[in-house]
XYZ file of C-alpha atoms in Angstrom:
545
model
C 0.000 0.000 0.000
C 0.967 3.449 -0.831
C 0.002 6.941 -0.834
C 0.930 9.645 -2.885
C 3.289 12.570 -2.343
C 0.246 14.584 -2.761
C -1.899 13.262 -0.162
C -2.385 14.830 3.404
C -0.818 12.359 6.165
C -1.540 12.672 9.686
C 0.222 10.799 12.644
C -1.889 7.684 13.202
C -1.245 7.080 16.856
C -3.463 8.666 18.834
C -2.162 8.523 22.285
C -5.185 8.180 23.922
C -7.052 5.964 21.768
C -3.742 4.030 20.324
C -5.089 3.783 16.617
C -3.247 0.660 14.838
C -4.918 1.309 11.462
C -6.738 4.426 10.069
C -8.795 4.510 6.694
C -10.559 7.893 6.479
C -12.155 8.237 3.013
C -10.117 6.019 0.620
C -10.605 4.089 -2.018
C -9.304 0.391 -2.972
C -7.594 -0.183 -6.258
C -4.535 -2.080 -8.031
C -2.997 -0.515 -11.422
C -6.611 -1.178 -13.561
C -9.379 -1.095 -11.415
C -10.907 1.037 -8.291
C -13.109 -2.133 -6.052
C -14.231 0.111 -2.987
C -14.825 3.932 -3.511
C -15.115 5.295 -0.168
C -13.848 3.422 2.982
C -13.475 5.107 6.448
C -12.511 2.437 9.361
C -10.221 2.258 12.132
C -8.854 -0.570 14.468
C -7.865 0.588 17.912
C -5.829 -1.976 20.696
C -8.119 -3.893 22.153
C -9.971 -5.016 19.177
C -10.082 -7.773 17.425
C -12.057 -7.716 14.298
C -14.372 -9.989 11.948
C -14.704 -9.066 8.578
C -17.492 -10.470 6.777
C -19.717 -10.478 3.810
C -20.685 -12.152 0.447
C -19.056 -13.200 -2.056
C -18.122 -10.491 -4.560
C -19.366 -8.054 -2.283
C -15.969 -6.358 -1.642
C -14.209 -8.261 1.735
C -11.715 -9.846 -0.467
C -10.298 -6.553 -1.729
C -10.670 -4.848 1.560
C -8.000 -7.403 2.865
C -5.834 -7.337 -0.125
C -5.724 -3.817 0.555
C -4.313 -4.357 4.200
C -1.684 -7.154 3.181
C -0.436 -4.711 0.593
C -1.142 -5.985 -2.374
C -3.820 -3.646 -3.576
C -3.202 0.202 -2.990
C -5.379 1.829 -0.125
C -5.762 5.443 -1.470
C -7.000 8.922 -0.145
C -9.605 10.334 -1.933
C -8.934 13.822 -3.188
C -10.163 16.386 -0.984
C -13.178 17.965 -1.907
C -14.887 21.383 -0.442
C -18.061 20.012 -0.074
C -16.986 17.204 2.242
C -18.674 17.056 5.810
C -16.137 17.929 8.838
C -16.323 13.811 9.050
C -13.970 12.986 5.831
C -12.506 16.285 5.686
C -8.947 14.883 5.789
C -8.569 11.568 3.696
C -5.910 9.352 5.101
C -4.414 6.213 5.205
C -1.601 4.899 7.335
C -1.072 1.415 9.705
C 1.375 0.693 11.728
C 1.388 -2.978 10.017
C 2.782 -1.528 7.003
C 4.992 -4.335 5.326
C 4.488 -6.821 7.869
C 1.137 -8.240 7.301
C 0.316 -11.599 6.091
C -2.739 -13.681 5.007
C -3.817 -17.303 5.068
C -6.699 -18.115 3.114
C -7.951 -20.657 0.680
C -6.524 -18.643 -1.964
C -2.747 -18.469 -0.546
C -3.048 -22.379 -0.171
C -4.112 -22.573 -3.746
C -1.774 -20.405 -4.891
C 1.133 -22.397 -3.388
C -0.128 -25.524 -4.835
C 0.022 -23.921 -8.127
C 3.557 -22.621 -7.465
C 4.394 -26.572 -6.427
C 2.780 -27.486 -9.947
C 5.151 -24.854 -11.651
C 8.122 -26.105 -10.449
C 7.257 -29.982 -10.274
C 10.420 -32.069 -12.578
C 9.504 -35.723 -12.174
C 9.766 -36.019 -15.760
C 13.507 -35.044 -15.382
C 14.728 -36.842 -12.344
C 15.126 -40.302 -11.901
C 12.702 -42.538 -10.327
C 9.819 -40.165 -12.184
C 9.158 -38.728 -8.373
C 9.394 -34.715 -7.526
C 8.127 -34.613 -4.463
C 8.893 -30.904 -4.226
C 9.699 -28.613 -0.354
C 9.045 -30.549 2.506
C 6.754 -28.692 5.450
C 10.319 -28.339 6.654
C 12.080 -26.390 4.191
C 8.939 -24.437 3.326
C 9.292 -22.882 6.725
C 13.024 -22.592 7.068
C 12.835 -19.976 4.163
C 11.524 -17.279 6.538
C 13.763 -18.189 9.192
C 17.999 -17.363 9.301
C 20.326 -19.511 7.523
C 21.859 -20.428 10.968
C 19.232 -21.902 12.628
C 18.681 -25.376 13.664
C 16.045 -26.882 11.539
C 15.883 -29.852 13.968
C 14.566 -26.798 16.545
C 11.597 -26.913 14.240
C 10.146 -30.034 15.913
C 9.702 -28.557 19.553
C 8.804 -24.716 18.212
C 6.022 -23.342 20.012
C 4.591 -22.065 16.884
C 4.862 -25.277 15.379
C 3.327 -26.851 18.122
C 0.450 -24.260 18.609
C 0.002 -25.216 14.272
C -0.387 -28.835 15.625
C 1.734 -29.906 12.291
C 5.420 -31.357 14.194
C 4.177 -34.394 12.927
C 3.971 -33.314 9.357
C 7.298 -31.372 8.727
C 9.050 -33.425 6.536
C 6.021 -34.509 3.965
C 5.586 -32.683 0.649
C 3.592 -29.866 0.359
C 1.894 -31.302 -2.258
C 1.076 -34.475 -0.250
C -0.771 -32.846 2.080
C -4.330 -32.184 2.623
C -6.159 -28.376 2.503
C -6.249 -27.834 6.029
C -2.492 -29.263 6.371
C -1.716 -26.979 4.001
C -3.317 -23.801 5.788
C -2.049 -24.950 9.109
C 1.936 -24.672 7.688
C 0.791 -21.161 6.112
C -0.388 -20.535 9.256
C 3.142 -21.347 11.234
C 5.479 -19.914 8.484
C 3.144 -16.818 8.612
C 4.014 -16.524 12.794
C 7.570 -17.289 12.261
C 8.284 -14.588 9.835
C 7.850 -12.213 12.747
C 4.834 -10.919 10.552
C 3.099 -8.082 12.908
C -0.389 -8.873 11.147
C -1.926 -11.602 10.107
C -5.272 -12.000 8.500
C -7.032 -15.308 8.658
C -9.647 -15.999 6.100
C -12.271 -18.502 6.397
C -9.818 -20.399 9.138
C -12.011 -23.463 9.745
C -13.249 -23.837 6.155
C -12.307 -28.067 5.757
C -10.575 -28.600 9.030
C -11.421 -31.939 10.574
C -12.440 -31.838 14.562
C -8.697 -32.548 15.518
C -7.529 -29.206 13.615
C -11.094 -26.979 14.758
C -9.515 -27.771 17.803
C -6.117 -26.761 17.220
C -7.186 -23.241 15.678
C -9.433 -22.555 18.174
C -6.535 -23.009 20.873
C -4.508 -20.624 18.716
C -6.925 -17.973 18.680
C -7.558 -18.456 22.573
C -3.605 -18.142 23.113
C -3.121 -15.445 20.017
C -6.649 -13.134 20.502
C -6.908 -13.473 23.704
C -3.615 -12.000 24.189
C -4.302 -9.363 21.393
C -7.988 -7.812 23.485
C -6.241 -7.844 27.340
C -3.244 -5.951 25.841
C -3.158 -2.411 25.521
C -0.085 -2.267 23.702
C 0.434 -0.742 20.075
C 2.521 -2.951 17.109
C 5.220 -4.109 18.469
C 5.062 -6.819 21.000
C 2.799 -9.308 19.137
C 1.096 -10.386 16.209
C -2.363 -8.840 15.855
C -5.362 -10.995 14.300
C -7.922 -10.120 11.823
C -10.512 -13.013 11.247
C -12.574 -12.993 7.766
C -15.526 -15.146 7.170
C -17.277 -16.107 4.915
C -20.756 -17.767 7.286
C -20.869 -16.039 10.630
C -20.286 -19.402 12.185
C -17.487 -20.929 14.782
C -16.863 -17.217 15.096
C -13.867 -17.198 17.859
C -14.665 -16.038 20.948
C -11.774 -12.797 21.227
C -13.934 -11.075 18.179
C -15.038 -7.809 19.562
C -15.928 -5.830 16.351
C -17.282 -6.712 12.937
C -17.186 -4.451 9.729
C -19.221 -6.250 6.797
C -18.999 -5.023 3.496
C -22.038 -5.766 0.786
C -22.087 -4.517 -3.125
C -19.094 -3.241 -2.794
C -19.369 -0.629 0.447
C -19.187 -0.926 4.050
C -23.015 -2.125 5.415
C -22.054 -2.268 8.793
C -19.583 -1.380 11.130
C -19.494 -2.079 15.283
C -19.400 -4.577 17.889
C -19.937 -7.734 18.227
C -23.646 -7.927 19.950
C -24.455 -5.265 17.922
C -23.828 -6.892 14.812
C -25.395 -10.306 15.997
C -28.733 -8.252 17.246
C -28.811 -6.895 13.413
C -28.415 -10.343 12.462
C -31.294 -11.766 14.204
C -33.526 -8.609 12.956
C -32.720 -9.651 9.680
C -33.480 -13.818 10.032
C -36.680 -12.712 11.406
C -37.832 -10.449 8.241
C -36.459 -12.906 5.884
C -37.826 -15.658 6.497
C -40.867 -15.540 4.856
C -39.076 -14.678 1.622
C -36.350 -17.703 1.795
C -39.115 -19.941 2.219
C -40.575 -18.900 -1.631
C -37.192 -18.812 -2.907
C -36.499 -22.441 -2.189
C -39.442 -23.946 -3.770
C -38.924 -21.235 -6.713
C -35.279 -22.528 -6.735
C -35.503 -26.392 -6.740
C -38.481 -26.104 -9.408
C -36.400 -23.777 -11.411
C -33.407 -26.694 -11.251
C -35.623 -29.330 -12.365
C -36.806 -27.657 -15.384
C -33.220 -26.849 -15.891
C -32.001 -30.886 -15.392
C -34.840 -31.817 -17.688
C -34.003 -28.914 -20.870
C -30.177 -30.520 -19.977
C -31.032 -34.305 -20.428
C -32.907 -33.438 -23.192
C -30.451 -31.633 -25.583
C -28.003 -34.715 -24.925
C -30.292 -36.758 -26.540
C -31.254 -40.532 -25.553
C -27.648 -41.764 -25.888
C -26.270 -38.942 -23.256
C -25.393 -40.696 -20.407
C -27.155 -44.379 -20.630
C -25.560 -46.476 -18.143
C -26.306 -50.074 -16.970
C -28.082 -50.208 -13.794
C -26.641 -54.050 -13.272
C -23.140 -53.085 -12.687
C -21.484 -50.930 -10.249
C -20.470 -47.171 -11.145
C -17.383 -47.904 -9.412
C -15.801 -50.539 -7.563
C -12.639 -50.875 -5.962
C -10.878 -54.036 -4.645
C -8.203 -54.836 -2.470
C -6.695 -51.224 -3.230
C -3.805 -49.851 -1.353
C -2.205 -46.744 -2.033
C 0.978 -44.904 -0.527
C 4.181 -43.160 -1.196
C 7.504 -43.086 0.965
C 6.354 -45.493 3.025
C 3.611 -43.965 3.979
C -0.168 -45.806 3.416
C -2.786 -44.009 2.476
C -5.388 -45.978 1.941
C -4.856 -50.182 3.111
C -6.723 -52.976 1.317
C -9.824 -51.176 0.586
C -13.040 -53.053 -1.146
C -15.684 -50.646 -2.029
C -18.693 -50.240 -4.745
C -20.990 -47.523 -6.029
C -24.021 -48.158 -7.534
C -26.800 -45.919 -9.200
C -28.726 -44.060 -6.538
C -26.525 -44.861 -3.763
C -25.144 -40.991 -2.232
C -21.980 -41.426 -0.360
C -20.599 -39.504 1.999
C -17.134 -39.360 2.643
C -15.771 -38.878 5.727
C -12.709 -38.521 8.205
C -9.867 -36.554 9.429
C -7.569 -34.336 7.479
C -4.584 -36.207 5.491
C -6.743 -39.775 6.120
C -6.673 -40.483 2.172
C -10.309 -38.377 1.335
C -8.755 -36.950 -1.857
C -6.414 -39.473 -2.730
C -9.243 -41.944 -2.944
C -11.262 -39.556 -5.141
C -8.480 -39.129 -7.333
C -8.265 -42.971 -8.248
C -11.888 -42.174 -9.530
C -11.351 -39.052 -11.214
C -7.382 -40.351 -12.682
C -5.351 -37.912 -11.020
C -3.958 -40.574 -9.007
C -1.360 -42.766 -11.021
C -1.506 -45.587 -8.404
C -4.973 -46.346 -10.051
C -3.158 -48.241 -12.863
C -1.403 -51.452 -9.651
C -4.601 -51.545 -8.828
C -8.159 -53.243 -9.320
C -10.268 -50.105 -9.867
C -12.979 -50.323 -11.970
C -14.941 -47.282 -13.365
C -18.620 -48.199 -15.344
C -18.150 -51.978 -15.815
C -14.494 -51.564 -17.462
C -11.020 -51.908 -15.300
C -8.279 -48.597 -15.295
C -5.615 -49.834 -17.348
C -6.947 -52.077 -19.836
C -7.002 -49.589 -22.716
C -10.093 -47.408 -21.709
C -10.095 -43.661 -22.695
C -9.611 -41.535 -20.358
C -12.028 -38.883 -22.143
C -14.988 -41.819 -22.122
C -14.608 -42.027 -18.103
C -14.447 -38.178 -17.587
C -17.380 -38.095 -19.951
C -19.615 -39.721 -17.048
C -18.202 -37.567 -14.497
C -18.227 -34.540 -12.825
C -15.551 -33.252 -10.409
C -15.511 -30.505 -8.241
C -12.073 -30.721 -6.498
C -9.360 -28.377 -4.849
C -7.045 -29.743 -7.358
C -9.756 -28.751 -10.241
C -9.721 -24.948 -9.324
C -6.183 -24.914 -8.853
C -5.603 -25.979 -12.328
C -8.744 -23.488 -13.565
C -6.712 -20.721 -11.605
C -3.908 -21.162 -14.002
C -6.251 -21.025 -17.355
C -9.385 -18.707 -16.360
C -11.454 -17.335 -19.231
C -14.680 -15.992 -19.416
C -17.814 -17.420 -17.437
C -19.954 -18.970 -20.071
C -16.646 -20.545 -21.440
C -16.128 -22.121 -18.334
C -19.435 -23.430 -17.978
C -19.379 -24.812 -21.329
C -16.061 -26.319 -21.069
C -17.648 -28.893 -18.390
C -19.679 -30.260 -21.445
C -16.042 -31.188 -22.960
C -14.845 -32.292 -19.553
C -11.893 -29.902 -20.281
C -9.898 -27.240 -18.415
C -10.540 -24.093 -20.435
C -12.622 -24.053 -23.333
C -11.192 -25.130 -26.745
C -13.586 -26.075 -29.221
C -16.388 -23.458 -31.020
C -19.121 -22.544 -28.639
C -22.614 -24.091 -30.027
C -26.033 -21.905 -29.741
C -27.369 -25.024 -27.458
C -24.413 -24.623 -25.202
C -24.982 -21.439 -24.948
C -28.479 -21.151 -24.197
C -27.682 -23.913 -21.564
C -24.561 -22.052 -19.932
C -26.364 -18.842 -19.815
C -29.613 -20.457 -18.117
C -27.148 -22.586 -15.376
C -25.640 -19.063 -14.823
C -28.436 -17.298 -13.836
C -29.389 -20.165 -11.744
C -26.582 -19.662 -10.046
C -27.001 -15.919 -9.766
C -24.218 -14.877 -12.202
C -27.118 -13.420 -15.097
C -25.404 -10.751 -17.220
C -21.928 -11.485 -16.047
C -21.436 -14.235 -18.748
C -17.946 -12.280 -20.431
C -16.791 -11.767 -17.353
C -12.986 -13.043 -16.466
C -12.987 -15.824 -13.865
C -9.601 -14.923 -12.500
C -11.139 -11.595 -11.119
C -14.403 -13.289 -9.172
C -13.686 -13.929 -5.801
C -12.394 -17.678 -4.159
C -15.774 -18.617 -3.342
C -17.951 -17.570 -6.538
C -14.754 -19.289 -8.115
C -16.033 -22.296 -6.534
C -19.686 -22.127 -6.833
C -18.947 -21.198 -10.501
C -17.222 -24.652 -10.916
C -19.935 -26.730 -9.075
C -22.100 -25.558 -11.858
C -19.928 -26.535 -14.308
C -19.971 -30.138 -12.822
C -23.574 -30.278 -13.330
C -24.186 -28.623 -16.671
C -24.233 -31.892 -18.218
C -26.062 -34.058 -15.540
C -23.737 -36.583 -15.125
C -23.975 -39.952 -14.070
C -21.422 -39.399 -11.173
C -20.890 -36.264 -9.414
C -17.830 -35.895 -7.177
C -17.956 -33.383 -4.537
C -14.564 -32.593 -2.497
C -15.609 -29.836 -0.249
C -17.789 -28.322 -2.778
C -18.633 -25.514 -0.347
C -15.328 -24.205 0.878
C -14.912 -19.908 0.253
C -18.816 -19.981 -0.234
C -21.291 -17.346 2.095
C -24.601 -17.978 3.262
C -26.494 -17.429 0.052
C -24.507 -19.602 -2.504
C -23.920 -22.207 0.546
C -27.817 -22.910 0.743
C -28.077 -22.531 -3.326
C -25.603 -24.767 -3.958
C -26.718 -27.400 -0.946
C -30.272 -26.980 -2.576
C -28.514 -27.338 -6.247
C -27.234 -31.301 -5.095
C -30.259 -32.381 -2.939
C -32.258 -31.448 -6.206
C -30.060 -33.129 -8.462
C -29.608 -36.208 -6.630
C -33.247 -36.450 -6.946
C -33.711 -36.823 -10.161
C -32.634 -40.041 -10.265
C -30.197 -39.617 -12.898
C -26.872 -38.444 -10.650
C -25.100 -40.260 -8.050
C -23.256 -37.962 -5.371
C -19.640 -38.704 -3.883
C -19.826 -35.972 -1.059
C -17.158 -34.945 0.752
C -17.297 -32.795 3.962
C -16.526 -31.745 7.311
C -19.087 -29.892 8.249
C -22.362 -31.640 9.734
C -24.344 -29.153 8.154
C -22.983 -29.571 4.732
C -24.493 -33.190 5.022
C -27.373 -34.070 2.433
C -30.660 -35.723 3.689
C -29.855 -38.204 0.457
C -26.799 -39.356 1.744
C -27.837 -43.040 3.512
C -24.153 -44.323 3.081
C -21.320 -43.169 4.679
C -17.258 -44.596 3.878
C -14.979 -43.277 6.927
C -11.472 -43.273 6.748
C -9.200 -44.156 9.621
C -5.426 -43.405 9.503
C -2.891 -45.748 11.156
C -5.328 -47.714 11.982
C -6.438 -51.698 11.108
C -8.769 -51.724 9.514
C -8.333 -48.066 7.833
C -11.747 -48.001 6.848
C -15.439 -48.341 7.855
C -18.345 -48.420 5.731
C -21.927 -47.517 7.520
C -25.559 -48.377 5.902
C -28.190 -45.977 7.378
């Protein structure tokens, strides 16, 4: 963040009131674009802050603005300005040392783990790219001890000592978030801004976090002191839910402008005014909503024609047995024998790094280990000369691995809903007036009407992902696998895109592979649950409802 040598500064810190950050009539922008026009806020000691809102409503650039990487900006003063704004500023004492862990950072180190991945040059075929170990030690002095890593109190309060020495790419989201987390706290960073902190974390982890924000924000509202002594905490959410208990203040931003600012009971008092006169209107919206996907499905189905997605009922979608996976002697997954057939939801369950992905990924093909083992996907084995474009044909994936790798390509919205037709990443074939008419009618069922040319890369994380669960069902497929499906998403695309699957799965036509930590992610149609146990024998359980 900068400010110009034109701009009016004024000396931040208050003594009396000890003023950490001021924005007084500012506006948001990076080199092309202005986000938020007119921002006034301040964080004092002895707050600790929530900030909230939907997605695309202007939260994500707020923050971006106070890690630095978009420019916080006076306005120009005007004569007509009440005594209020009459001096625009912008100055923090966190200038240069703030960090953030989000979704997005994870995502974006995955991709930088893609970038530099040379198993096609080394021998063996096997990159397995920084350790946990090493990724930390790059913020900390050449001279220190690495082995002092295993008993750091950071990496302790992280709860990952036990993970330090497995590939970044090995591990799972939350893993990942937990090591961003550490390395952020070693750096000496005076800031740090958590987004969506429990978004995929098993109970083990919930647990861990919310130990590090009793020990962190705790710390951070008894203390009266300015920058210096400790990191300071800003929480962002995406759900007011699991909301830590050291948040005294919440500023919420909507359509791209602050819509409130204040504490804590204040804000949840607003909250429970608003339940109250919504209510009635959710209520219509639902029904409205799953009618509105049904006549959608049905349009869908129909354009594909009789021969879309015929599958015999006799044999099972998928079936797995006897598989074990691992690497580095490591087991992921230990003699497991498992089927799917039509109709049959699944949910998939258990802790972080317990083999959730990895055993979507033999599905999917992502996995290599698919080909030493007996997987079978649609009545035909992996391996025995099936194409890989006739098995994606009968799926669709929504995956943290999938929005990586969409990161990297983007393009415009209707392109990306199309491209889930072709099963491809990015859309490279001529656009037909059916898919059209069928992209443009999932996107306003999805609440992105008139934004069809717009870039995907600039959306936010979470209408990112509710972008790509729609592309997963444009083209109602037989199987639709679900990892997390609702991480980054707020209230309103959480309960539209819950509603989305429930409908779906009705149909009769889509079978659901679900996974999720959260209890209230859990679908009404999911009777059969597979529950993964790591390090233990057997590593798996598989409950019937």
């Amino acid at each position: 963040m900068c400010i110009g040598k034109s701009y009016v500064i004024l000396n931040s810190m208050d003594k009396g009131k000890k003023q950490l950050i001021i924005i007084k009539n500012c506006h948001i922008q990076d080199a092309n674009t202005i986000y938020l026009s007119d921002i006034t806020w301040t964080m004092e000691t002895g707050q600790s802050w929530l900030i909230i809102g939907p997605n695309g409503g202007g939260k994500a650039a707020f923050l971006k603005a106070l890690a630095g990487e978009y420019e916080c900006v006076p306005n120009v003063r005007s004569e007509h300005m009440s005594d209020e704004h009459a001096v625009p500023l912008y100055t923090s004492c966190f200038e240069h040392s703030t960090d953030i862990v989000s979704l997005e950072r994870a995502a974006y180190l995955i991709e930088e783990e893609q970038k530099n991945d040379e198993s096609d040059y080394i021998e063996g075929g096997v990159d397995h790219g920084r350790s946990g170990r090493k990724f930390l030690k790059e913020v900390l002095s050449p001279t220190d001890d690495d082995k002092q890593l295993d008993t750091n109190p950071h990496v302790r309060l992280c709860g990952i000592e036990h993970i330090l020495d497995r590939g970044l790419k090995y591990m799972s989201t939350g893993e990942i978030r937990r090591t961003l987390l550490c390395r952020s706290l070693l750096s000496g960073k005076k800031l740090l801004i958590l987004s969506d902190p429990f978004a995929g974390l098993d109970v083990q982890s919930r647990g861990i976090l919310r130990e590090f924000f009793s020990t962190i924000g705790g710390r951070q509202v008894s203390s009266s002191a300015e920058c210096n002594d400790m990191p300071r905490l800003i929480v962002a959410m995406e759900r007011y839910t699991e909301i830590p208990d050291c948040i005294t203040h919440v500023l919420e931003f909507k359509d791209r402008d602050i819509s409130f600012t204040g504490t804590r009971a204040e804000y949840e008092t607003l909250l429970e005014q608003r339940k109250t006169a919504q209510a009635p209107l959710l209520a219509q919206e639902r029904q409205r909503f799953i009618q509105e996907v049904k006549d959608l499905h049905e349009q869908t189905v129909a354009m594909q024609g009789e021969d879309g997605q015929k599958i015999d009922t006799t044999i099972p979608l998928v079936a797995m047995n006897d598989v074990t996976v691992g690497w580095d002697n490591h087991t992921v997954l230990d003699h497991l024998t498992w089927s799917l057939y039509q109709g049959q939801h699944w949910l998939i369950r258990g802790p972080n790094g317990s083999g959730k992905t990895t055993f979507l990924e033999l599905i999917t093909g992502d996995n290599m280990q698919v080909y030493c083992n007996d997987v079978s996907l649609f009545g035909q084995r992996r391996g025995t000369g099936e194409s890989i474009w006739d098995i994606k044909a009968k799926l669709g994936i929504v995956s943290y691995r999938l929005h990586v790798d969409y990161r990297q390509v983007g393009g415009d919205l209707e392109s990306v809903i199309i491209s889930g037709f072709h099963d491809s990443i990015g859309l490279y074939e001529q656009k037909t007036d059916n898919e059209i008419l069928a992209a443009r009618k999932w996107l306003a069922l999805g609440g992105f009407a008139g934004r069809e040319q717009e870039s995907f890369c600039s959306m936010s994380y979470g209408e990112q992902r509710a972008l790509l669960i729609l592309r997963a069902a444009v083209k109602c497929p037989p199987v639709l696998i679900l990892d997390e499906p609702c991480h980054g998403l707020d209230d309103a695309y959480r309960t539209k895109i819950l509603q989305l699957l429930e409908t779906i799965a009705a149909t009769g036509t889509t079978t659901l592979l679900h996974v999720t930590h959260d209890a209230s992610e859990v679908l009404p149609c999911e009777k059969h649950i597979l529950e993964l146990h790591p390090n233990e024998t057997p590593m798996y359980t598989i409950i019937t409802e």
